[in-house]
């Protein structure tokens, strides 16, 4: 760890500072949206959006390198496709209750397939690995500003619509009866989740998005009396996992995404075992 | 009775039918619920009890026929309805405090759903009325079945409605909670119309003014002084009373 802290202050390694700052500030939307995803039990939907993001990345790469559209790169593609997936999933959950499961699964696979096809047609070598498994060390200055913008967006919208989000997660039927526009609130929640997922893809990669979105919130759920507490704890836990994960991965020269996830999973396991232990012996 | 003589129905249903896909659940239903009425909705599983409730609160729309709540469509009138769903439907681990659940009854007045001080005061008053003030800060997940039921009633009261609709509220609660529950309903019936779905008709004899029997159709038993004896006469014995495998028709009950 001392090596890691020394490297942080090294003027020749600015990417490490960006990575750390991005990770810490990104933990705010991860923790907040993750809590909603966990209590509403939509991690499968989050997974589908994450995998669709590859379609957007592929589209962005293709537009940028094959078509020559400079303003539409992988990041823009990811945002557009993630939002599109969120809209489709919100519509599906509203209109096709029984088939929702199949549609989620189909979207999941189609997103990935489209992405890989675009990448295959993109000139030059593109390594899909960094998108699948993430590399926080590749985050740029632009990513950092995206994180700050998302922080402001998520914090303000959740502050404004907190009660509506909570009601839709706890009891959608009752919320609808009280005149809450549940369809729109759910769509807004999925869109915020989609933007958060784009960012998560940058940090831990498509495959591990669900883990970093749900593990901190699930751990926090064990100690929280209400969602507000759950959000605060999961933001702190998430930031902790990213910082420690980055440090460990730097010291041991391992990829950062998997290290972050493994640390989160170990803590989750310990918390579960601790809870069991307390129940049995105390 | 004072309530029944008042003009203007709280809920009025005319010639209603409803089907899920091709299966007809309710056929030619006519029902008038008067202000300050207390109706017990009984019937076999799959007979259409819950569907009838969902139609009244506007979560479903009828295929034919009309529903009016205080003369308006359910979608516009439903803010005047306090709804108490089955507590067993809730996620056992949802982290939420009792007070926050009750506050949800105040939703629907502002676009964002943020509560005013007035809303919070109303939630506290509803908690006091249901005897839950002392557990306002407790997590909902740690409560007993009876307490959760009362929290959901408090939430419906926070809506300040004129009609209280309860769906199987006595399922899975102990006998003592049940007694408290009916004391509370008696009190509330002084200012609200009450409609309650149940499969335990035993209570009908002590609290409800009328019984609505739902099995594809709806048959009302208007009883101004419903006693145990009367029910026994009407249903041909106590055992028959809790059987709902019979057909209700326009002419009355056909028992085999």
Short mmCIF file of C-alpha atoms in Angstrom, two decimals:
data_model
loop_
_atom_site.label_atom_id
_atom_site.label_comp_id
_atom_site.label_asym_id
_atom_site.label_seq_id
_atom_site.Cartn_x
_atom_site.Cartn_y
_atom_site.Cartn_z
CA UNK A 1 0.00 0.00 0.00
CA UNK A 2 2.82 2.46 0.73
CA UNK A 3 3.98 1.95 -2.84
CA UNK A 4 0.50 2.90 -4.01
CA UNK A 5 0.43 6.07 -1.94
CA UNK A 6 3.86 7.03 -3.17
CA UNK A 7 2.70 6.50 -6.74
CA UNK A 8 -0.33 8.72 -6.13
CA UNK A 9 1.90 11.72 -5.50
CA UNK A 10 4.20 10.93 -8.41
CA UNK A 11 3.76 13.73 -10.99
CA UNK A 12 4.53 11.26 -13.77
CA UNK A 13 1.51 9.10 -12.98
CA UNK A 14 -1.50 11.43 -13.32
CA UNK A 15 -3.75 8.57 -14.48
CA UNK A 16 -3.59 7.02 -11.03
CA UNK A 17 -4.92 10.17 -9.40
CA UNK A 18 -7.70 10.41 -12.00
CA UNK A 19 -8.59 6.79 -11.36
CA UNK A 20 -8.75 7.31 -7.61
CA UNK A 21 -10.77 10.53 -7.80
CA UNK A 22 -13.13 9.06 -10.40
CA UNK A 23 -13.64 5.99 -8.23
CA UNK A 24 -14.43 8.02 -5.15
CA UNK A 25 -16.83 10.42 -6.86
CA UNK A 26 -18.44 7.60 -8.87
CA UNK A 27 -19.28 5.84 -5.62
CA UNK A 28 -22.02 8.41 -5.01
CA UNK A 29 -24.27 7.32 -7.91
CA UNK A 30 -23.19 3.68 -7.49
CA UNK A 31 -24.33 3.62 -3.86
CA UNK A 32 -27.55 5.59 -4.37
CA UNK A 33 -28.76 3.85 -7.52
CA UNK A 34 -27.45 0.49 -6.26
CA UNK A 35 -29.69 0.80 -3.19
CA UNK A 36 -32.75 1.34 -5.37
CA UNK A 37 -31.75 -1.55 -7.64
CA UNK A 38 -31.40 -3.86 -4.63
CA UNK A 39 -34.67 -2.97 -2.88
CA UNK A 40 -36.63 -2.96 -6.14
CA UNK A 41 -34.93 -6.26 -7.08
CA UNK A 42 -34.03 -5.23 -10.61
CA UNK A 43 -30.39 -6.31 -10.72
CA UNK A 44 -31.25 -8.53 -13.69
CA UNK A 45 -32.50 -5.44 -15.54
CA UNK A 46 -29.31 -3.60 -14.58
CA UNK A 47 -27.36 -6.53 -16.02
CA UNK A 48 -29.28 -6.33 -19.28
CA UNK A 49 -28.58 -2.59 -19.60
CA UNK A 50 -24.89 -3.19 -18.86
CA UNK A 51 -24.59 -5.77 -21.62
CA UNK A 52 -26.47 -3.54 -24.08
CA UNK A 53 -23.82 -0.92 -23.43
CA UNK A 54 -21.40 -3.00 -25.51
CA UNK A 55 -23.71 -2.42 -28.47
CA UNK A 56 -23.34 1.31 -27.90
CA UNK A 57 -19.58 1.11 -27.49
CA UNK A 58 -19.33 -0.89 -30.71
CA UNK A 59 -21.54 1.62 -32.51
CA UNK A 60 -19.43 4.49 -31.19
CA UNK A 61 -16.16 2.89 -32.25
CA UNK A 62 -17.57 2.15 -35.69
CA UNK A 63 -18.92 5.68 -36.17
CA UNK A 64 -15.67 7.21 -35.01
CA UNK A 65 -13.21 5.04 -36.90
CA UNK A 66 -15.09 3.68 -39.92
CA UNK A 67 -17.54 6.50 -40.68
CA UNK A 68 -15.39 9.31 -39.33
CA UNK A 69 -17.93 11.03 -37.12
CA UNK A 70 -15.66 12.68 -34.57
CA UNK A 71 -18.32 13.75 -32.08
CA UNK A 72 -19.83 10.28 -31.66
CA UNK A 73 -17.40 7.95 -29.90
CA UNK A 74 -17.78 4.90 -27.63
CA UNK A 75 -18.81 7.02 -24.64
CA UNK A 76 -21.62 8.76 -26.54
CA UNK A 77 -22.72 5.45 -28.04
CA UNK A 78 -22.79 3.84 -24.60
CA UNK A 79 -24.93 6.63 -23.13
CA UNK A 80 -27.41 6.60 -26.04
CA UNK A 81 -27.81 2.82 -26.09
CA UNK A 82 -28.04 2.52 -22.30
CA UNK A 83 -30.85 5.09 -22.23
CA UNK A 84 -32.57 3.35 -25.14
CA UNK A 85 -32.37 0.03 -23.30
CA UNK A 86 -33.83 1.67 -20.18
CA UNK A 87 -36.79 3.02 -22.18
CA UNK A 88 -37.42 -0.37 -23.81
CA UNK A 89 -37.25 -2.19 -20.45
CA UNK A 90 -39.59 0.31 -18.78
CA UNK A 91 -42.11 -0.13 -21.61
CA UNK A 92 -41.79 -3.90 -21.46
CA UNK A 93 -42.37 -4.09 -17.71
CA UNK A 94 -45.46 -1.94 -18.17
CA UNK A 95 -47.07 -3.75 -21.08
CA UNK A 96 -45.83 -7.34 -21.19
CA UNK A 97 -45.85 -8.54 -17.60
CA UNK A 98 -45.52 -12.25 -18.28
CA UNK A 99 -42.92 -12.00 -21.02
CA UNK A 100 -40.71 -9.50 -19.22
CA UNK A 101 -38.15 -12.12 -18.35
CA UNK A 102 -37.65 -13.32 -21.92
CA UNK A 103 -37.39 -9.78 -23.28
CA UNK A 104 -34.72 -8.89 -20.71
CA UNK A 105 -32.73 -11.98 -21.69
CA UNK A 106 -33.06 -11.24 -25.39
CA UNK A 107 -32.02 -7.61 -25.00
CA UNK A 108 -29.04 -8.73 -22.93
CA UNK A 109 -27.71 -10.98 -25.71
CA UNK A 110 -28.68 -8.78 -28.66
CA UNK A 111 -26.83 -5.83 -27.14
CA UNK A 112 -23.63 -7.85 -26.86
CA UNK A 113 -23.98 -9.39 -30.32
CA UNK A 114 -24.50 -5.99 -31.96
CA UNK A 115 -21.47 -4.60 -30.18
CA UNK A 116 -19.21 -7.44 -31.28
CA UNK A 117 -20.41 -7.14 -34.89
CA UNK A 118 -19.67 -3.41 -34.97
CA UNK A 119 -16.25 -4.02 -33.45
CA UNK A 120 -15.55 -6.69 -36.10
CA UNK A 121 -16.27 -4.13 -38.84
CA UNK A 122 -14.24 -1.37 -37.19
CA UNK A 123 -10.83 -0.91 -38.85
CA UNK A 124 -7.75 -1.36 -36.67
CA UNK A 125 -7.39 -3.52 -33.59
CA UNK A 126 -9.95 -3.02 -30.83
CA UNK A 127 -9.57 -5.03 -27.65
CA UNK A 128 -13.03 -5.75 -26.25
CA UNK A 129 -11.42 -7.01 -23.02
CA UNK A 130 -11.08 -3.55 -21.50
CA UNK A 131 -14.80 -2.97 -22.06
CA UNK A 132 -15.82 -6.39 -20.77
CA UNK A 133 -13.63 -6.32 -17.69
CA UNK A 134 -13.00 -2.60 -17.27
CA UNK A 135 -9.88 -0.68 -16.53
CA UNK A 136 -10.22 2.25 -14.22
CA UNK A 137 -6.65 3.24 -15.02
CA UNK A 138 -7.80 4.20 -18.51
CA UNK A 139 -10.22 6.87 -17.30
CA UNK A 140 -9.57 10.26 -18.79
CA UNK A 141 -10.16 13.85 -17.78
CA UNK A 142 -13.42 13.72 -19.78
CA UNK A 143 -14.61 10.71 -17.77
CA UNK A 144 -13.92 12.59 -14.57
CA UNK A 145 -16.19 15.43 -15.64
CA UNK A 146 -18.86 12.91 -16.69
CA UNK A 147 -18.69 11.54 -13.14
CA UNK A 148 -19.11 14.99 -11.59
CA UNK A 149 -22.07 15.75 -13.88
CA UNK A 150 -23.69 12.43 -12.96
CA UNK A 151 -23.14 13.16 -9.25
CA UNK A 152 -25.03 16.43 -9.58
CA UNK A 153 -27.80 14.84 -11.66
CA UNK A 154 -28.34 11.81 -9.41
CA UNK A 155 -28.16 13.78 -6.16
CA UNK A 156 -30.59 16.46 -7.32
CA UNK A 157 -33.14 14.13 -8.93
CA UNK A 158 -33.09 11.68 -6.03
CA UNK A 159 -33.43 14.55 -3.55
CA UNK A 160 -36.37 15.93 -5.51
CA UNK A 161 -38.18 12.64 -6.20
CA UNK A 162 -37.00 10.65 -3.16
CA UNK A 163 -40.50 9.92 -1.82
CA UNK A 164 -41.82 8.94 -5.24
CA UNK A 165 -38.88 6.61 -5.90
CA UNK A 166 -39.31 5.08 -2.46
CA UNK A 167 -43.04 4.57 -2.97
CA UNK A 168 -42.55 2.99 -6.39
CA UNK A 169 -39.97 0.58 -4.93
CA UNK A 170 -41.98 -0.26 -1.80
CA UNK A 171 -45.51 -0.47 -3.16
CA UNK A 172 -46.06 0.54 -6.77
CA UNK A 173 -49.78 -0.21 -6.70
CA UNK A 174 -50.42 2.07 -3.74
CA UNK A 175 -48.24 4.80 -5.23
CA UNK A 176 -50.26 4.63 -8.45
CA UNK A 177 -53.45 4.88 -6.42
CA UNK A 178 -52.17 8.05 -4.78
CA UNK A 179 -51.75 9.62 -8.20
CA UNK A 180 -47.97 9.15 -8.47
CA UNK A 181 -47.06 8.75 -12.14
CA UNK A 182 -45.46 5.39 -11.42
CA UNK A 183 -44.64 4.60 -15.05
CA UNK A 184 -42.65 7.81 -15.45
CA UNK A 185 -40.96 7.52 -12.07
CA UNK A 186 -39.87 3.97 -12.90
CA UNK A 187 -38.57 5.15 -16.29
CA UNK A 188 -36.65 7.97 -14.60
CA UNK A 189 -35.14 5.45 -12.16
CA UNK A 190 -34.09 3.15 -15.01
CA UNK A 191 -32.56 6.07 -16.94
CA UNK A 192 -30.53 7.13 -13.92
CA UNK A 193 -29.51 3.49 -13.51
CA UNK A 194 -28.50 3.40 -17.20
CA UNK A 195 -26.22 6.44 -16.86
CA UNK A 196 -24.73 5.00 -13.68
CA UNK A 197 -24.12 1.70 -15.45
CA UNK A 198 -22.22 3.42 -18.28
CA UNK A 199 -19.90 4.78 -15.63
CA UNK A 200 -19.65 1.41 -13.91
CA UNK A 201 -18.63 -0.18 -17.20
CA UNK A 202 -15.71 2.24 -17.27
CA UNK A 203 -14.63 1.23 -13.76
CA UNK A 204 -15.23 -2.54 -13.50
CA UNK A 205 -16.38 -3.54 -16.99
CA UNK A 206 -19.66 -4.88 -18.38
CA UNK A 207 -19.42 -8.33 -16.86
CA UNK A 208 -18.93 -7.10 -13.30
CA UNK A 209 -21.37 -4.18 -13.25
CA UNK A 210 -24.05 -6.03 -11.28
CA UNK A 211 -21.56 -6.95 -8.57
CA UNK A 212 -20.37 -3.41 -7.84
CA UNK A 213 -23.92 -2.06 -8.14
CA UNK A 214 -25.50 -4.55 -5.75
CA UNK A 215 -22.81 -5.82 -3.35
CA UNK A 216 -22.25 -2.53 -1.44
CA UNK A 217 -26.01 -1.95 -1.23
CA UNK A 218 -26.68 -5.52 -0.09
CA UNK A 219 -24.03 -5.22 2.62
CA UNK A 220 -25.42 -1.84 3.69
CA UNK A 221 -28.92 -3.33 3.80
CA UNK A 222 -27.85 -5.48 6.75
CA UNK A 223 -27.15 -2.44 8.92
CA UNK A 224 -29.69 0.07 7.68
CA UNK A 225 -33.02 1.07 9.16
CA UNK A 226 -34.08 3.01 6.09
CA UNK A 227 -33.06 3.58 2.47
CA UNK A 228 -31.32 6.88 3.22
CA UNK A 229 -28.96 5.09 5.61
CA UNK A 230 -28.56 2.26 3.12
CA UNK A 231 -27.50 4.76 0.46
CA UNK A 232 -24.97 6.50 2.68
CA UNK A 233 -23.40 3.25 3.86
CA UNK A 234 -23.23 1.83 0.36
CA UNK A 235 -21.59 5.00 -1.01
CA UNK A 236 -18.94 4.72 1.71
CA UNK A 237 -18.49 0.98 1.20
CA UNK A 238 -18.25 1.40 -2.56
CA UNK A 239 -15.63 4.14 -2.24
CA UNK A 240 -13.72 1.92 0.19
CA UNK A 241 -13.77 -1.05 -2.20
CA UNK A 242 -12.56 1.08 -5.12
CA UNK A 243 -9.72 2.71 -3.16
CA UNK A 244 -8.52 -0.51 -1.52
CA UNK A 245 -9.02 -2.45 -4.77
CA UNK A 246 -6.97 0.08 -6.74
CA UNK A 247 -4.20 0.01 -4.15
CA UNK A 248 -4.04 -3.77 -4.01
CA UNK A 249 -4.17 -4.12 -7.78
CA UNK A 250 -1.35 -1.58 -8.17
CA UNK A 251 0.84 -3.24 -5.55
CA UNK A 252 0.29 -6.77 -6.83
CA UNK A 253 0.19 -5.75 -10.49
CA UNK A 254 -3.28 -7.25 -11.08
CA UNK A 255 -6.21 -5.89 -13.14
CA UNK A 256 -8.19 -3.41 -11.02
CA UNK A 257 -11.81 -4.44 -11.87
CA UNK A 258 -11.62 -8.06 -10.64
CA UNK A 259 -9.66 -7.04 -7.52
CA UNK A 260 -12.35 -4.49 -6.58
CA UNK A 261 -15.10 -7.08 -7.07
CA UNK A 262 -13.31 -9.81 -5.10
CA UNK A 263 -12.75 -7.45 -2.17
CA UNK A 264 -16.45 -6.46 -2.22
CA UNK A 265 -17.50 -10.11 -2.40
CA UNK A 266 -15.24 -11.11 0.53
CA UNK A 267 -16.70 -8.35 2.69
CA UNK A 268 -20.24 -9.41 1.69
CA UNK A 269 -19.48 -13.01 2.63
CA UNK A 270 -17.98 -11.97 5.98
CA UNK A 271 -21.02 -9.84 6.76
CA UNK A 272 -23.38 -12.72 5.94
CA UNK A 273 -21.34 -15.15 8.05
CA UNK A 274 -21.13 -12.59 10.86
CA UNK A 275 -24.92 -12.23 10.82
CA UNK A 276 -25.35 -16.01 10.98
CA UNK A 277 -22.81 -16.27 13.78
CA UNK A 278 -24.59 -13.58 15.78
CA UNK A 279 -27.91 -15.35 15.34
CA UNK A 280 -26.60 -18.76 16.39
CA UNK A 281 -24.22 -17.93 19.23
CA UNK A 282 -25.35 -14.62 20.72
CA UNK B 1 -80.57 3.59 8.93
CA UNK B 2 -79.08 7.05 8.60
CA UNK B 3 -76.44 6.04 6.09
CA UNK B 4 -78.66 4.16 3.71
CA UNK B 5 -81.28 6.90 3.62
CA UNK B 6 -78.76 9.46 2.41
CA UNK B 7 -78.95 10.25 -1.27
CA UNK B 8 -75.91 9.87 -3.52
CA UNK B 9 -74.01 6.62 -3.50
CA UNK B 10 -70.36 6.45 -2.41
CA UNK B 11 -69.71 3.75 -4.98
CA UNK B 12 -72.14 2.78 -7.71
CA UNK B 13 -71.51 -0.01 -10.21
CA UNK B 14 -73.82 -0.63 -13.17
CA UNK B 15 -73.85 -3.58 -15.56
CA UNK B 16 -70.14 -4.20 -15.11
CA UNK B 17 -68.30 -7.11 -16.64
CA UNK B 18 -64.59 -7.80 -16.71
CA UNK B 19 -62.38 -10.54 -18.11
CA UNK B 20 -58.69 -11.35 -18.05
CA UNK B 21 -57.91 -12.30 -21.65
CA UNK B 22 -60.80 -14.59 -22.55
CA UNK B 23 -61.80 -15.74 -19.08
CA UNK B 24 -64.74 -13.76 -17.75
CA UNK B 25 -64.21 -12.98 -14.07
CA UNK B 26 -67.16 -10.70 -13.35
CA UNK B 27 -70.49 -10.63 -15.21
CA UNK B 28 -73.26 -8.06 -15.03
CA UNK B 29 -72.34 -6.70 -11.62
CA UNK B 30 -74.60 -4.09 -10.03
CA UNK B 31 -73.65 -2.66 -6.66
CA UNK B 32 -74.52 0.45 -4.68
CA UNK B 33 -72.44 1.36 -1.66
CA UNK B 34 -73.89 4.16 0.46
CA UNK B 35 -71.95 6.72 2.46
CA UNK B 36 -71.00 5.32 5.90
CA UNK B 37 -71.93 1.85 4.73
CA UNK B 38 -69.85 -1.09 5.92
CA UNK B 39 -69.74 -3.94 3.46
CA UNK B 40 -68.02 -7.25 3.81
CA UNK B 41 -67.01 -8.76 0.46
CA UNK B 42 -66.93 -12.56 0.59
CA UNK B 43 -66.67 -15.32 -1.98
CA UNK B 44 -64.57 -18.24 -3.13
CA UNK B 45 -60.97 -17.90 -4.30
CA UNK B 46 -60.93 -16.84 -7.92
CA UNK B 47 -64.50 -15.61 -7.59
CA UNK B 48 -63.47 -12.07 -8.45
CA UNK B 49 -63.21 -10.36 -5.03
CA UNK B 50 -59.81 -8.79 -5.62
CA UNK B 51 -60.70 -7.98 -9.22
CA UNK B 52 -63.78 -6.09 -8.02
CA UNK B 53 -61.61 -4.07 -5.61
CA UNK B 54 -59.04 -3.29 -8.31
CA UNK B 55 -61.83 -2.08 -10.58
CA UNK B 56 -63.20 0.20 -7.86
CA UNK B 57 -59.81 1.79 -7.20
CA UNK B 58 -59.18 2.17 -10.92
CA UNK B 59 -56.20 -0.16 -11.31
CA UNK B 60 -58.26 -2.11 -13.85
CA UNK B 61 -60.84 -0.81 -16.32
CA UNK B 62 -64.14 -2.63 -16.91
CA UNK B 63 -64.92 -4.21 -20.31
CA UNK B 64 -68.52 -3.03 -20.15
CA UNK B 65 -70.57 -1.11 -17.62
CA UNK B 66 -69.66 1.82 -15.40
CA UNK B 67 -68.16 2.44 -12.00
CA UNK B 68 -68.67 5.75 -10.25
CA UNK B 69 -67.06 6.75 -7.00
CA UNK B 70 -68.87 9.80 -5.59
CA UNK B 71 -70.20 10.30 -9.09
CA UNK B 72 -66.74 10.41 -10.66
CA UNK B 73 -64.58 7.95 -12.55
CA UNK B 74 -62.32 5.83 -10.30
CA UNK B 75 -59.17 7.37 -11.83
CA UNK B 76 -60.20 10.83 -10.67
CA UNK B 77 -61.96 9.84 -7.45
CA UNK B 78 -59.36 7.46 -6.11
CA UNK B 79 -57.58 10.12 -4.08
CA UNK B 80 -60.66 9.94 -1.83
CA UNK B 81 -60.08 6.22 -1.26
CA UNK B 82 -57.83 4.89 1.47
CA UNK B 83 -56.57 1.49 0.36
CA UNK B 84 -55.16 -1.23 2.64
CA UNK B 85 -53.56 -4.09 0.68
CA UNK B 86 -52.50 -7.42 2.17
CA UNK B 87 -49.41 -6.86 4.28
CA UNK B 88 -48.03 -10.27 3.33
CA UNK B 89 -47.23 -8.92 -0.13
CA UNK B 90 -44.36 -6.81 1.18
CA UNK B 91 -40.68 -7.53 0.95
CA UNK B 92 -39.71 -8.65 4.46
CA UNK B 93 -36.29 -7.00 4.27
CA UNK B 94 -37.23 -3.62 2.83
CA UNK B 95 -35.43 -1.06 4.97
CA UNK B 96 -38.09 1.50 5.83
CA UNK B 97 -39.38 3.07 9.05
CA UNK B 98 -43.03 2.92 10.09
CA UNK B 99 -43.38 6.70 9.78
CA UNK B 100 -42.09 6.65 6.18
CA UNK B 101 -44.63 3.99 5.24
CA UNK B 102 -47.47 6.04 6.70
CA UNK B 103 -46.27 9.23 4.95
CA UNK B 104 -46.87 7.52 1.60
CA UNK B 105 -50.57 8.04 2.25
CA UNK B 106 -49.93 11.75 1.69
CA UNK B 107 -48.40 11.29 -1.76
CA UNK B 108 -50.12 12.56 -4.86
CA UNK B 109 -50.55 16.23 -4.06
CA UNK B 110 -47.30 17.58 -5.46
CA UNK B 111 -45.54 16.68 -8.69
CA UNK B 112 -42.33 15.50 -7.06
CA UNK B 113 -43.94 13.84 -4.03
CA UNK B 114 -42.07 15.85 -1.40
CA UNK B 115 -43.98 16.07 1.88
CA UNK B 116 -45.02 19.30 3.55
CA UNK B 117 -45.09 19.85 7.31
CA UNK B 118 -48.86 19.43 7.07
CA UNK B 119 -48.42 15.98 5.48
CA UNK B 120 -46.11 14.87 8.27
CA UNK B 121 -48.55 16.08 10.90
CA UNK B 122 -51.32 14.11 9.23
CA UNK B 123 -49.15 11.00 9.21
CA UNK B 124 -48.48 11.46 12.94
CA UNK B 125 -52.20 11.89 13.60
CA UNK B 126 -52.94 8.69 11.67
CA UNK B 127 -50.30 6.87 13.74
CA UNK B 128 -51.85 8.19 16.94
CA UNK B 129 -55.32 7.10 15.87
CA UNK B 130 -54.13 3.55 15.22
CA UNK B 131 -52.13 3.49 18.48
CA UNK B 132 -48.73 3.32 16.79
CA UNK B 133 -47.15 6.62 17.87
CA UNK B 134 -44.62 4.85 20.06
CA UNK B 135 -43.25 2.74 17.21
CA UNK B 136 -43.12 5.46 14.54
CA UNK B 137 -39.33 5.15 14.17
CA UNK B 138 -39.19 1.34 14.23
CA UNK B 139 -38.28 -0.53 11.04
CA UNK B 140 -41.41 -1.89 9.33
CA UNK B 141 -39.71 -5.27 8.90
CA UNK B 142 -39.42 -5.87 12.67
CA UNK B 143 -43.16 -5.53 13.39
CA UNK B 144 -45.63 -8.31 14.09
CA UNK B 145 -48.37 -9.14 11.59
CA UNK B 146 -51.01 -7.25 13.55
CA UNK B 147 -48.81 -4.16 13.86
CA UNK B 148 -48.00 -4.15 10.16
CA UNK B 149 -51.68 -4.34 9.40
CA UNK B 150 -52.30 -1.29 11.55
CA UNK B 151 -49.43 0.58 9.87
CA UNK B 152 -51.08 0.00 6.51
CA UNK B 153 -54.40 1.22 7.90
CA UNK B 154 -52.62 4.31 9.27
CA UNK B 155 -51.18 4.90 5.80
CA UNK B 156 -54.66 4.71 4.30
CA UNK B 157 -55.95 7.13 6.97
CA UNK B 158 -53.16 9.60 6.18
CA UNK B 159 -54.77 9.85 2.74
CA UNK B 160 -57.74 11.55 4.43
CA UNK B 161 -60.18 9.62 2.24
CA UNK B 162 -63.90 9.08 2.61
CA UNK B 163 -63.83 5.39 1.71
CA UNK B 164 -61.64 2.75 3.32
CA UNK B 165 -61.04 -0.40 1.27
CA UNK B 166 -59.28 -3.34 2.92
CA UNK B 167 -58.13 -6.51 1.17
CA UNK B 168 -58.01 -9.60 3.43
CA UNK B 169 -56.75 -7.60 6.42
CA UNK B 170 -57.37 -10.35 8.98
CA UNK B 171 -55.34 -13.02 7.21
CA UNK B 172 -52.41 -14.19 9.36
CA UNK B 173 -53.04 -11.99 12.38
CA UNK B 174 -53.69 -13.30 15.86
CA UNK B 175 -57.06 -13.20 17.56
CA UNK B 176 -56.29 -10.34 19.94
CA UNK B 177 -55.06 -8.10 17.11
CA UNK B 178 -58.25 -8.96 15.31
CA UNK B 179 -60.42 -7.70 18.17
CA UNK B 180 -58.49 -4.42 18.31
CA UNK B 181 -58.79 -4.24 14.57
CA UNK B 182 -62.59 -4.31 14.66
CA UNK B 183 -62.74 -1.74 17.48
CA UNK B 184 -60.72 0.51 15.20
CA UNK B 185 -62.98 -0.14 12.21
CA UNK B 186 -66.09 0.64 14.29
CA UNK B 187 -64.56 3.98 15.21
CA UNK B 188 -63.56 4.74 11.60
CA UNK B 189 -66.97 3.77 10.25
CA UNK B 190 -68.39 6.86 11.98
CA UNK B 191 -66.69 9.02 9.37
CA UNK B 192 -65.82 6.64 6.52
CA UNK B 193 -67.47 4.13 4.24
CA UNK B 194 -65.84 0.74 4.74
CA UNK B 195 -65.46 -2.06 2.22
CA UNK B 196 -63.54 -5.11 3.31
CA UNK B 197 -62.61 -8.31 1.50
CA UNK B 198 -62.37 -11.35 3.71
CA UNK B 199 -62.70 -15.11 3.66
CA UNK B 200 -63.65 -15.24 7.33
CA UNK B 201 -67.33 -14.37 7.46
CA UNK B 202 -67.50 -14.81 11.22
CA UNK B 203 -66.89 -11.09 11.69
CA UNK B 204 -69.74 -10.15 9.44
CA UNK B 205 -72.21 -10.79 12.23
CA UNK B 206 -70.77 -8.21 14.60
CA UNK B 207 -69.53 -5.33 12.54
CA UNK B 208 -70.76 -5.19 8.95
CA UNK B 209 -74.07 -3.76 7.88
CA UNK B 210 -74.20 -5.72 4.62
CA UNK B 211 -72.53 -8.65 2.95
CA UNK B 212 -71.60 -8.73 -0.73
CA UNK B 213 -71.22 -12.22 -2.09
CA UNK B 214 -68.87 -12.23 -5.10
CA UNK B 215 -68.73 -15.22 -7.40
CA UNK B 216 -68.68 -13.97 -10.98
CA UNK B 217 -71.74 -11.97 -10.00
CA UNK B 218 -72.39 -9.92 -6.90
CA UNK B 219 -75.33 -10.50 -4.58
CA UNK B 220 -75.92 -8.15 -1.68
CA UNK B 221 -77.53 -9.19 1.57
CA UNK B 222 -78.94 -6.02 3.08
CA UNK B 223 -79.30 -6.59 6.79
CA UNK B 224 -80.15 -3.68 9.02
CA UNK B 225 -79.66 -5.72 12.16
CA UNK B 226 -77.39 -8.55 11.26
CA UNK B 227 -77.16 -11.05 14.10
CA UNK B 228 -75.74 -14.51 14.39
CA UNK B 229 -79.24 -15.95 14.30
CA UNK B 230 -80.14 -14.11 11.14
CA UNK B 231 -77.00 -15.32 9.38
CA UNK B 232 -77.80 -18.84 10.48
CA UNK B 233 -81.26 -18.52 8.98
CA UNK B 234 -79.98 -16.92 5.85
CA UNK B 235 -77.21 -19.40 5.24
CA UNK B 236 -78.91 -22.43 6.68
CA UNK B 237 -76.45 -22.99 9.48
CA UNK B 238 -73.00 -21.86 10.52
CA UNK B 239 -71.14 -24.46 8.50
CA UNK B 240 -72.73 -23.31 5.30
CA UNK B 241 -71.85 -19.75 6.12
CA UNK B 242 -68.14 -20.20 5.50
CA UNK B 243 -68.70 -22.29 2.39
CA UNK B 244 -68.49 -20.25 -0.76
CA UNK B 245 -68.64 -22.90 -3.40
CA UNK B 246 -72.25 -22.08 -4.17
CA UNK B 247 -73.46 -19.99 -7.10
CA UNK B 248 -74.87 -16.54 -6.53
CA UNK B 249 -77.50 -15.49 -9.04
CA UNK B 250 -80.11 -12.79 -9.49
CA UNK B 251 -82.80 -14.94 -7.89
CA UNK B 252 -80.78 -15.53 -4.77
CA UNK B 253 -78.72 -18.39 -3.44
CA UNK B 254 -79.02 -21.90 -4.74
CA UNK B 255 -77.68 -24.39 -2.28
CA UNK B 256 -77.42 -28.00 -3.19
#
